[in-house]
Amino acid sequence: MRIGIIGAGSVGGTLGRGLAKAGHAVTFGVRYPSDAKHSALTSGGTTVATVRDAVERSEVVIVATPWAAAQAAVESAGDFGGRVLVDATNPIGPGFKLTHGHTDSGAEQVARWATNARVVKAFNTVGVEVMANPAFGGAKAAMFIAGDDEAACTAVLGLARDLGFDAYRLGALTQARLLEPLAMVWITMAMPLKHGREFALGLMRR
Ligand SMILES: NC(=O)c1ccc[n+]([C@@H]2O[C@H](COP(=O)([O-])OP(=O)(O)OC[C@H]3O[C@@H](n4cnc5c(N)ncnc54)[C@H](OP(=O)(O)O)[C@@H]3O)[C@@H](O)[C@H]2O)c1
């Protein structure tokens, strides 16, 4: 697929490299494409463009900016023309707390900011080390996604599986109200509880 990534930082860069390695055509959408700091992004078959151009070249767009920049980033994209917009952000505000509770979510806020996009929440519940390699011995890290549009969710499940995740659709976009607090479980384990970053949640079955 043709993938656009708004926000070429830790998450955007990791997802972009992984998706390019899996055979997808990746364009990073950045504010200043000629900035020398983006030159490393053009290795491995990926390209760099303005945010608007990255959207126009893509079927699926991923937003991976800090939450404080998400509104400006999404709005700078213009009309998404019905494209899939994957929200990989976590709406973390002052005090390192979620800015949205259980009656709203960052993903629903992204959907309100975005013009004409099919929004899917995904890739927010693990750190970038896990995104780069979701394999844990014979097991795969779980990736839960949420979105209202079935075809959009099917496409994003495919991308998650291409990256190596054990991927599941949790339901409608309102289920992002569960996925954003779930990210805080991973973050709490990784940071205050000092379990490091090389772990993930997975499904055990019997
Ligand atoms: N890090 C993780 O392990 C992880 C895991 C899951 C989810 N998340 C979430 O993913 C999001 C990104 O995290 P990150 O760690 O990747 O942050 P990061 O490394 O700081 O990268 C953020 C990127 O967003 C870009 N950006 C900011 N405003 C922009 C705009 N208006 N248009 C285009 N690009 C813009 C920045 O560009 P400049 O460098 O030019 O400012 C930077 O490349 C956050 O919401 C975070 O909560 C992070």
mmCIF file of C-alpha atoms and ligand atoms in Angstrom:
data_model
loop_
_atom_site.group_PDB
_atom_site.id
_atom_site.type_symbol
_atom_site.label_atom_id
_atom_site.label_comp_id
_atom_site.label_asym_id
_atom_site.label_seq_id
_atom_site.Cartn_x
_atom_site.Cartn_y
_atom_site.Cartn_z
ATOM 1 C CA MET A 1 0.000 0.000 0.000
ATOM 2 C CA ARG A 2 0.980 3.654 -0.236
ATOM 3 C CA ILE A 3 1.502 4.951 3.307
ATOM 4 C CA GLY A 4 1.943 8.560 4.429
ATOM 5 C CA ILE A 5 3.362 9.292 7.867
ATOM 6 C CA ILE A 6 2.821 12.671 9.530
ATOM 7 C CA GLY A 7 5.523 13.049 12.170
ATOM 8 C CA ALA A 8 8.887 11.506 11.366
ATOM 9 C CA GLY A 9 10.100 11.034 14.940
ATOM 10 C CA SER A 10 10.566 7.849 16.974
ATOM 11 C CA VAL A 11 7.166 6.318 16.174
ATOM 12 C CA GLY A 12 6.814 7.638 12.631
ATOM 13 C CA GLY A 13 10.366 6.654 11.723
ATOM 14 C CA THR A 14 10.033 3.172 13.217
ATOM 15 C CA LEU A 15 6.673 2.443 11.590
ATOM 16 C CA GLY A 16 7.878 3.889 8.291
ATOM 17 C CA ARG A 17 11.030 1.767 8.212
ATOM 18 C CA GLY A 18 9.089 -1.364 9.184
ATOM 19 C CA LEU A 19 6.339 -0.822 6.636
ATOM 20 C CA ALA A 20 8.870 -0.048 3.882
ATOM 21 C CA LYS A 21 10.727 -3.256 4.747
ATOM 22 C CA ALA A 22 7.413 -5.108 4.438
ATOM 23 C CA GLY A 23 7.070 -3.783 0.889
ATOM 24 C CA HIS A 24 4.891 -0.691 1.331
ATOM 25 C CA ALA A 25 5.644 2.650 -0.332
ATOM 26 C CA VAL A 26 6.233 5.122 2.504
ATOM 27 C CA THR A 27 6.236 8.934 2.323
ATOM 28 C CA PHE A 28 7.070 10.936 5.434
ATOM 29 C CA GLY A 29 5.071 14.154 5.676
ATOM 30 C CA VAL A 30 7.135 16.815 7.446
ATOM 31 C CA ARG A 31 6.942 20.557 7.910
ATOM 32 C CA TYR A 32 10.298 21.348 6.266
ATOM 33 C CA PRO A 33 11.190 18.611 3.723
ATOM 34 C CA SER A 34 14.513 20.234 2.758
ATOM 35 C CA ASP A 35 15.779 20.166 6.377
ATOM 36 C CA ALA A 36 19.013 18.136 6.445
ATOM 37 C CA LYS A 37 17.809 16.217 9.518
ATOM 38 C CA HIS A 38 15.391 14.288 7.277
ATOM 39 C CA SER A 39 18.088 12.950 4.938
ATOM 40 C CA ALA A 40 18.377 9.662 6.865
ATOM 41 C CA LEU A 41 14.671 9.052 6.237
ATOM 42 C CA THR A 42 15.151 8.703 2.508
ATOM 43 C CA SER A 43 17.206 5.525 2.821
ATOM 44 C CA GLY A 44 15.477 2.178 2.393
ATOM 45 C CA GLY A 45 13.040 3.281 -0.286
ATOM 46 C CA THR A 46 11.144 5.895 1.733
ATOM 47 C CA THR A 47 10.649 9.496 0.632
ATOM 48 C CA VAL A 48 10.091 12.846 2.338
ATOM 49 C CA ALA A 49 7.510 15.439 1.303
ATOM 50 C CA THR A 50 5.279 18.130 2.738
ATOM 51 C CA VAL A 51 2.423 16.879 4.888
ATOM 52 C CA ARG A 52 -0.109 17.664 2.151
ATOM 53 C CA ASP A 53 1.930 15.907 -0.567
ATOM 54 C CA ALA A 54 2.396 12.846 1.675
ATOM 55 C CA VAL A 55 -1.375 12.639 2.116
ATOM 56 C CA GLU A 56 -2.024 13.000 -1.609
ATOM 57 C CA ARG A 57 0.430 10.187 -2.420
ATOM 58 C CA SER A 58 -1.079 7.789 0.130
ATOM 59 C CA GLU A 59 -3.958 5.425 0.710
ATOM 60 C CA VAL A 60 -3.338 5.197 4.458
ATOM 61 C CA VAL A 61 -1.963 8.076 6.553
ATOM 62 C CA ILE A 62 -0.507 7.664 10.048
ATOM 63 C CA VAL A 63 -0.321 10.610 12.452
ATOM 64 C CA ALA A 64 2.535 10.195 14.946
ATOM 65 C CA THR A 65 3.196 13.609 16.457
ATOM 66 C CA PRO A 66 3.262 14.640 20.103
ATOM 67 C CA TRP A 67 -0.316 15.184 21.283
ATOM 68 C CA ALA A 68 0.257 18.929 21.664
ATOM 69 C CA ALA A 69 1.077 19.106 17.925
ATOM 70 C CA ALA A 70 -1.609 16.724 16.675
ATOM 71 C CA GLN A 71 -4.302 19.290 15.887
ATOM 72 C CA ALA A 72 -1.941 21.464 13.843
ATOM 73 C CA ALA A 73 -0.509 18.418 12.084
ATOM 74 C CA VAL A 74 -3.905 16.942 11.186
ATOM 75 C CA GLU A 75 -5.300 20.273 10.063
ATOM 76 C CA SER A 76 -2.205 21.002 7.943
ATOM 77 C CA ALA A 77 -3.017 17.846 5.960
ATOM 78 C CA GLY A 78 -6.175 19.423 4.504
ATOM 79 C CA ASP A 79 -8.969 17.232 3.183
ATOM 80 C CA PHE A 80 -8.155 13.527 3.584
ATOM 81 C CA GLY A 81 -10.527 12.655 0.751
ATOM 82 C CA GLY A 82 -11.873 9.555 2.516
ATOM 83 C CA ARG A 83 -8.413 8.114 3.214
ATOM 84 C CA VAL A 84 -7.684 6.008 6.262
ATOM 85 C CA LEU A 85 -6.090 8.072 9.049
ATOM 86 C CA VAL A 86 -4.345 6.009 11.717
ATOM 87 C CA ASP A 87 -4.018 7.798 15.043
ATOM 88 C CA ALA A 88 -0.892 6.479 16.782
ATOM 89 C CA THR A 89 -0.718 9.317 19.306
ATOM 90 C CA ASN A 90 -1.353 9.203 23.004
ATOM 91 C CA PRO A 91 -3.235 12.233 24.346
ATOM 92 C CA ILE A 92 -0.924 12.889 27.259
ATOM 93 C CA GLY A 93 -1.055 16.324 28.836
ATOM 94 C CA PRO A 94 0.143 18.115 31.963
ATOM 95 C CA GLY A 95 1.090 15.863 34.868
ATOM 96 C CA PHE A 96 1.657 13.016 32.390
ATOM 97 C CA LYS A 97 -2.062 12.284 32.473
ATOM 98 C CA LEU A 98 -4.477 11.436 29.655
ATOM 99 C CA THR A 99 -6.288 14.559 28.506
ATOM 100 C CA HIS A 100 -9.365 12.508 27.605
ATOM 101 C CA GLY A 101 -11.149 10.158 29.980
ATOM 102 C CA HIS A 102 -13.540 7.304 29.457
ATOM 103 C CA THR A 103 -16.250 9.411 27.802
ATOM 104 C CA ASP A 104 -14.037 10.627 24.933
ATOM 105 C CA SER A 105 -10.633 9.796 23.459
ATOM 106 C CA GLY A 106 -7.794 11.379 21.560
ATOM 107 C CA ALA A 107 -8.766 9.314 18.535
ATOM 108 C CA GLU A 108 -12.295 10.734 18.542
ATOM 109 C CA GLN A 109 -10.778 14.213 18.885
ATOM 110 C CA VAL A 110 -8.510 13.483 15.892
ATOM 111 C CA ALA A 111 -11.613 12.413 13.943
ATOM 112 C CA ARG A 112 -13.270 15.741 14.794
ATOM 113 C CA TRP A 113 -10.169 17.675 13.651
ATOM 114 C CA ALA A 114 -9.675 15.697 10.442
ATOM 115 C CA THR A 115 -11.666 16.535 7.324
ATOM 116 C CA ASN A 116 -13.135 13.536 5.522
ATOM 117 C CA ALA A 117 -10.950 10.808 7.093
ATOM 118 C CA ARG A 118 -11.725 7.267 8.214
ATOM 119 C CA VAL A 119 -9.927 7.285 11.558
ATOM 120 C CA VAL A 120 -8.485 4.144 13.139
ATOM 121 C CA LYS A 121 -6.676 4.037 16.493
ATOM 122 C CA ALA A 122 -3.599 1.814 16.361
ATOM 123 C CA PHE A 123 0.062 1.476 17.335
ATOM 124 C CA ASN A 124 -0.323 3.482 20.577
ATOM 125 C CA THR A 125 -0.089 0.693 23.159
ATOM 126 C CA VAL A 126 3.572 -0.354 22.901
ATOM 127 C CA GLY A 127 6.925 1.404 22.678
ATOM 128 C CA VAL A 128 8.919 1.840 19.514
ATOM 129 C CA GLU A 129 11.256 -1.039 20.369
ATOM 130 C CA VAL A 130 8.262 -3.374 20.161
ATOM 131 C CA MET A 131 7.020 -1.720 16.955
ATOM 132 C CA ALA A 132 10.457 -2.406 15.448
ATOM 133 C CA ASN A 133 10.294 -6.053 16.475
ATOM 134 C CA PRO A 134 7.051 -7.510 17.898
ATOM 135 C CA ALA A 135 8.478 -11.052 18.167
ATOM 136 C CA PHE A 136 9.083 -12.494 21.651
ATOM 137 C CA GLY A 137 10.491 -15.952 21.105
ATOM 138 C CA GLY A 138 7.674 -17.832 19.425
ATOM 139 C CA ALA A 139 5.032 -15.314 20.560
ATOM 140 C CA LYS A 140 3.919 -12.044 18.997
ATOM 141 C CA ALA A 141 3.015 -8.824 20.777
ATOM 142 C CA ALA A 142 -0.690 -8.017 20.592
ATOM 143 C CA MET A 143 -1.858 -4.922 18.746
ATOM 144 C CA PHE A 144 -5.404 -3.757 19.317
ATOM 145 C CA ILE A 145 -7.018 -1.325 16.919
ATOM 146 C CA ALA A 146 -10.359 0.501 16.914
ATOM 147 C CA GLY A 147 -12.303 2.230 14.168
ATOM 148 C CA ASP A 148 -15.786 2.689 12.757
ATOM 149 C CA ASP A 149 -15.070 1.750 9.134
ATOM 150 C CA GLU A 150 -14.652 -1.976 8.549
ATOM 151 C CA ALA A 151 -12.558 -1.678 5.384
ATOM 152 C CA ALA A 152 -10.271 0.863 7.048
ATOM 153 C CA CYS A 153 -9.800 -1.455 10.034
ATOM 154 C CA THR A 154 -9.090 -4.412 7.742
ATOM 155 C CA ALA A 155 -6.363 -2.383 6.019
ATOM 156 C CA VAL A 156 -4.790 -1.359 9.339
ATOM 157 C CA LEU A 157 -4.957 -4.916 10.706
ATOM 158 C CA GLY A 158 -3.034 -5.952 7.590
ATOM 159 C CA LEU A 159 -0.356 -3.327 8.224
ATOM 160 C CA ALA A 160 -0.039 -4.399 11.878
ATOM 161 C CA ARG A 161 0.337 -8.033 10.810
ATOM 162 C CA ASP A 162 2.907 -7.033 8.176
ATOM 163 C CA LEU A 163 4.927 -5.478 11.012
ATOM 164 C CA GLY A 164 4.692 -8.785 12.896
ATOM 165 C CA PHE A 165 1.924 -8.073 15.419
ATOM 166 C CA ASP A 166 -0.856 -10.379 16.585
ATOM 167 C CA ALA A 167 -3.542 -7.845 15.642
ATOM 168 C CA TYR A 168 -7.193 -7.539 16.687
ATOM 169 C CA ARG A 169 -9.981 -5.074 16.039
ATOM 170 C CA LEU A 170 -11.530 -4.110 19.366
ATOM 171 C CA GLY A 171 -14.590 -2.443 17.806
ATOM 172 C CA ALA A 172 -15.712 1.076 16.956
ATOM 173 C CA LEU A 173 -13.538 4.170 17.348
ATOM 174 C CA THR A 174 -15.071 4.776 20.795
ATOM 175 C CA GLN A 175 -13.039 1.751 21.937
ATOM 176 C CA ALA A 176 -10.002 4.042 21.748
ATOM 177 C CA ARG A 177 -11.288 5.092 25.196
ATOM 178 C CA LEU A 178 -9.874 1.735 26.310
ATOM 179 C CA LEU A 179 -6.727 1.734 24.153
ATOM 180 C CA GLU A 180 -5.410 5.081 25.405
ATOM 181 C CA PRO A 181 -5.560 4.016 29.100
ATOM 182 C CA LEU A 182 -4.037 0.681 28.000
ATOM 183 C CA ALA A 183 -1.061 2.626 26.668
ATOM 184 C CA MET A 184 -0.676 4.121 30.140
ATOM 185 C CA VAL A 185 -0.340 0.568 31.514
ATOM 186 C CA TRP A 186 2.634 -0.028 29.176
ATOM 187 C CA ILE A 187 4.122 3.390 29.958
ATOM 188 C CA THR A 188 3.711 2.889 33.728
ATOM 189 C CA MET A 189 5.408 -0.508 33.537
ATOM 190 C CA ALA A 190 8.226 0.876 31.369
ATOM 191 C CA MET A 191 8.945 4.126 33.184
ATOM 192 C CA PRO A 192 7.943 4.532 36.853
ATOM 193 C CA LEU A 193 8.068 0.778 37.503
ATOM 194 C CA LYS A 194 11.340 0.448 35.540
ATOM 195 C CA HIS A 195 10.625 -2.763 33.647
ATOM 196 C CA GLY A 196 12.503 -1.408 30.641
ATOM 197 C CA ARG A 197 11.009 -1.138 27.153
ATOM 198 C CA GLU A 198 11.507 -4.652 25.778
ATOM 199 C CA PHE A 199 8.153 -6.119 26.789
ATOM 200 C CA ALA A 200 4.641 -6.212 25.393
ATOM 201 C CA LEU A 201 1.155 -7.389 26.179
ATOM 202 C CA GLY A 202 0.152 -10.564 24.380
ATOM 203 C CA LEU A 203 -2.692 -13.041 24.351
ATOM 204 C CA MET A 204 -2.178 -16.401 26.036
ATOM 205 C CA ARG A 205 -4.623 -19.060 24.863
ATOM 206 C CA ARG A 206 -5.609 -22.537 26.021
HETATM 207 N N1 LIG B 1 7.774 6.829 21.659
HETATM 208 C C1 LIG B 1 7.013 5.771 21.846
HETATM 209 O O1 LIG B 1 7.503 4.667 22.216
HETATM 210 C C2 LIG B 1 5.527 5.871 21.569
HETATM 211 C C3 LIG B 1 4.772 4.696 21.527
HETATM 212 C C4 LIG B 1 3.411 4.758 21.209
HETATM 213 C C5 LIG B 1 2.814 5.993 20.953
HETATM 214 N N2 LIG B 1 3.577 7.123 21.051
HETATM 215 C C6 LIG B 1 2.917 8.405 20.740
HETATM 216 O O2 LIG B 1 3.293 8.718 19.409
HETATM 217 C C7 LIG B 1 3.395 10.143 19.259
HETATM 218 C C8 LIG B 1 4.778 10.490 18.731
HETATM 219 O O3 LIG B 1 5.744 10.083 19.692
HETATM 220 P P1 LIG B 1 7.301 10.054 19.309
HETATM 221 O O4 LIG B 1 7.964 9.419 20.471
HETATM 222 O O5 LIG B 1 7.483 9.511 17.954
HETATM 223 O O6 LIG B 1 7.632 11.618 19.314
HETATM 224 P P2 LIG B 1 8.917 12.341 18.652
HETATM 225 O O7 LIG B 1 10.037 11.389 18.539
HETATM 226 O O8 LIG B 1 9.093 13.595 19.432
HETATM 227 O O9 LIG B 1 8.439 12.686 17.165
HETATM 228 C C9 LIG B 1 7.405 13.577 16.917
HETATM 229 C C10 LIG B 1 7.519 14.052 15.485
HETATM 230 O O10 LIG B 1 6.391 14.881 15.179
HETATM 231 C C11 LIG B 1 6.867 15.914 14.329
HETATM 232 N N3 LIG B 1 5.911 17.008 14.300
HETATM 233 C C12 LIG B 1 5.566 17.858 15.294
HETATM 234 N N4 LIG B 1 4.634 18.730 14.846
HETATM 235 C C13 LIG B 1 4.400 18.424 13.545
HETATM 236 C C14 LIG B 1 3.541 18.967 12.524
HETATM 237 N N5 LIG B 1 2.707 19.987 12.797
HETATM 238 N N6 LIG B 1 3.571 18.399 11.305
HETATM 239 C C15 LIG B 1 4.375 17.362 11.035
HETATM 240 N N7 LIG B 1 5.206 16.785 11.950
HETATM 241 C C16 LIG B 1 5.207 17.337 13.194
HETATM 242 C C17 LIG B 1 8.204 16.275 14.928
HETATM 243 O O11 LIG B 1 8.971 16.976 13.990
HETATM 244 P P3 LIG B 1 10.165 17.946 14.466
HETATM 245 O O12 LIG B 1 11.271 17.035 14.931
HETATM 246 O O13 LIG B 1 10.496 18.691 13.241
HETATM 247 O O14 LIG B 1 9.600 18.793 15.567
HETATM 248 C C18 LIG B 1 8.776 14.886 15.210
HETATM 249 O O15 LIG B 1 9.405 14.335 14.056
HETATM 250 C C19 LIG B 1 3.074 10.745 20.618
HETATM 251 O O16 LIG B 1 1.717 11.127 20.638
HETATM 252 C C20 LIG B 1 3.337 9.594 21.582
HETATM 253 O O17 LIG B 1 2.543 9.686 22.752
HETATM 254 C C21 LIG B 1 4.913 7.103 21.345
#
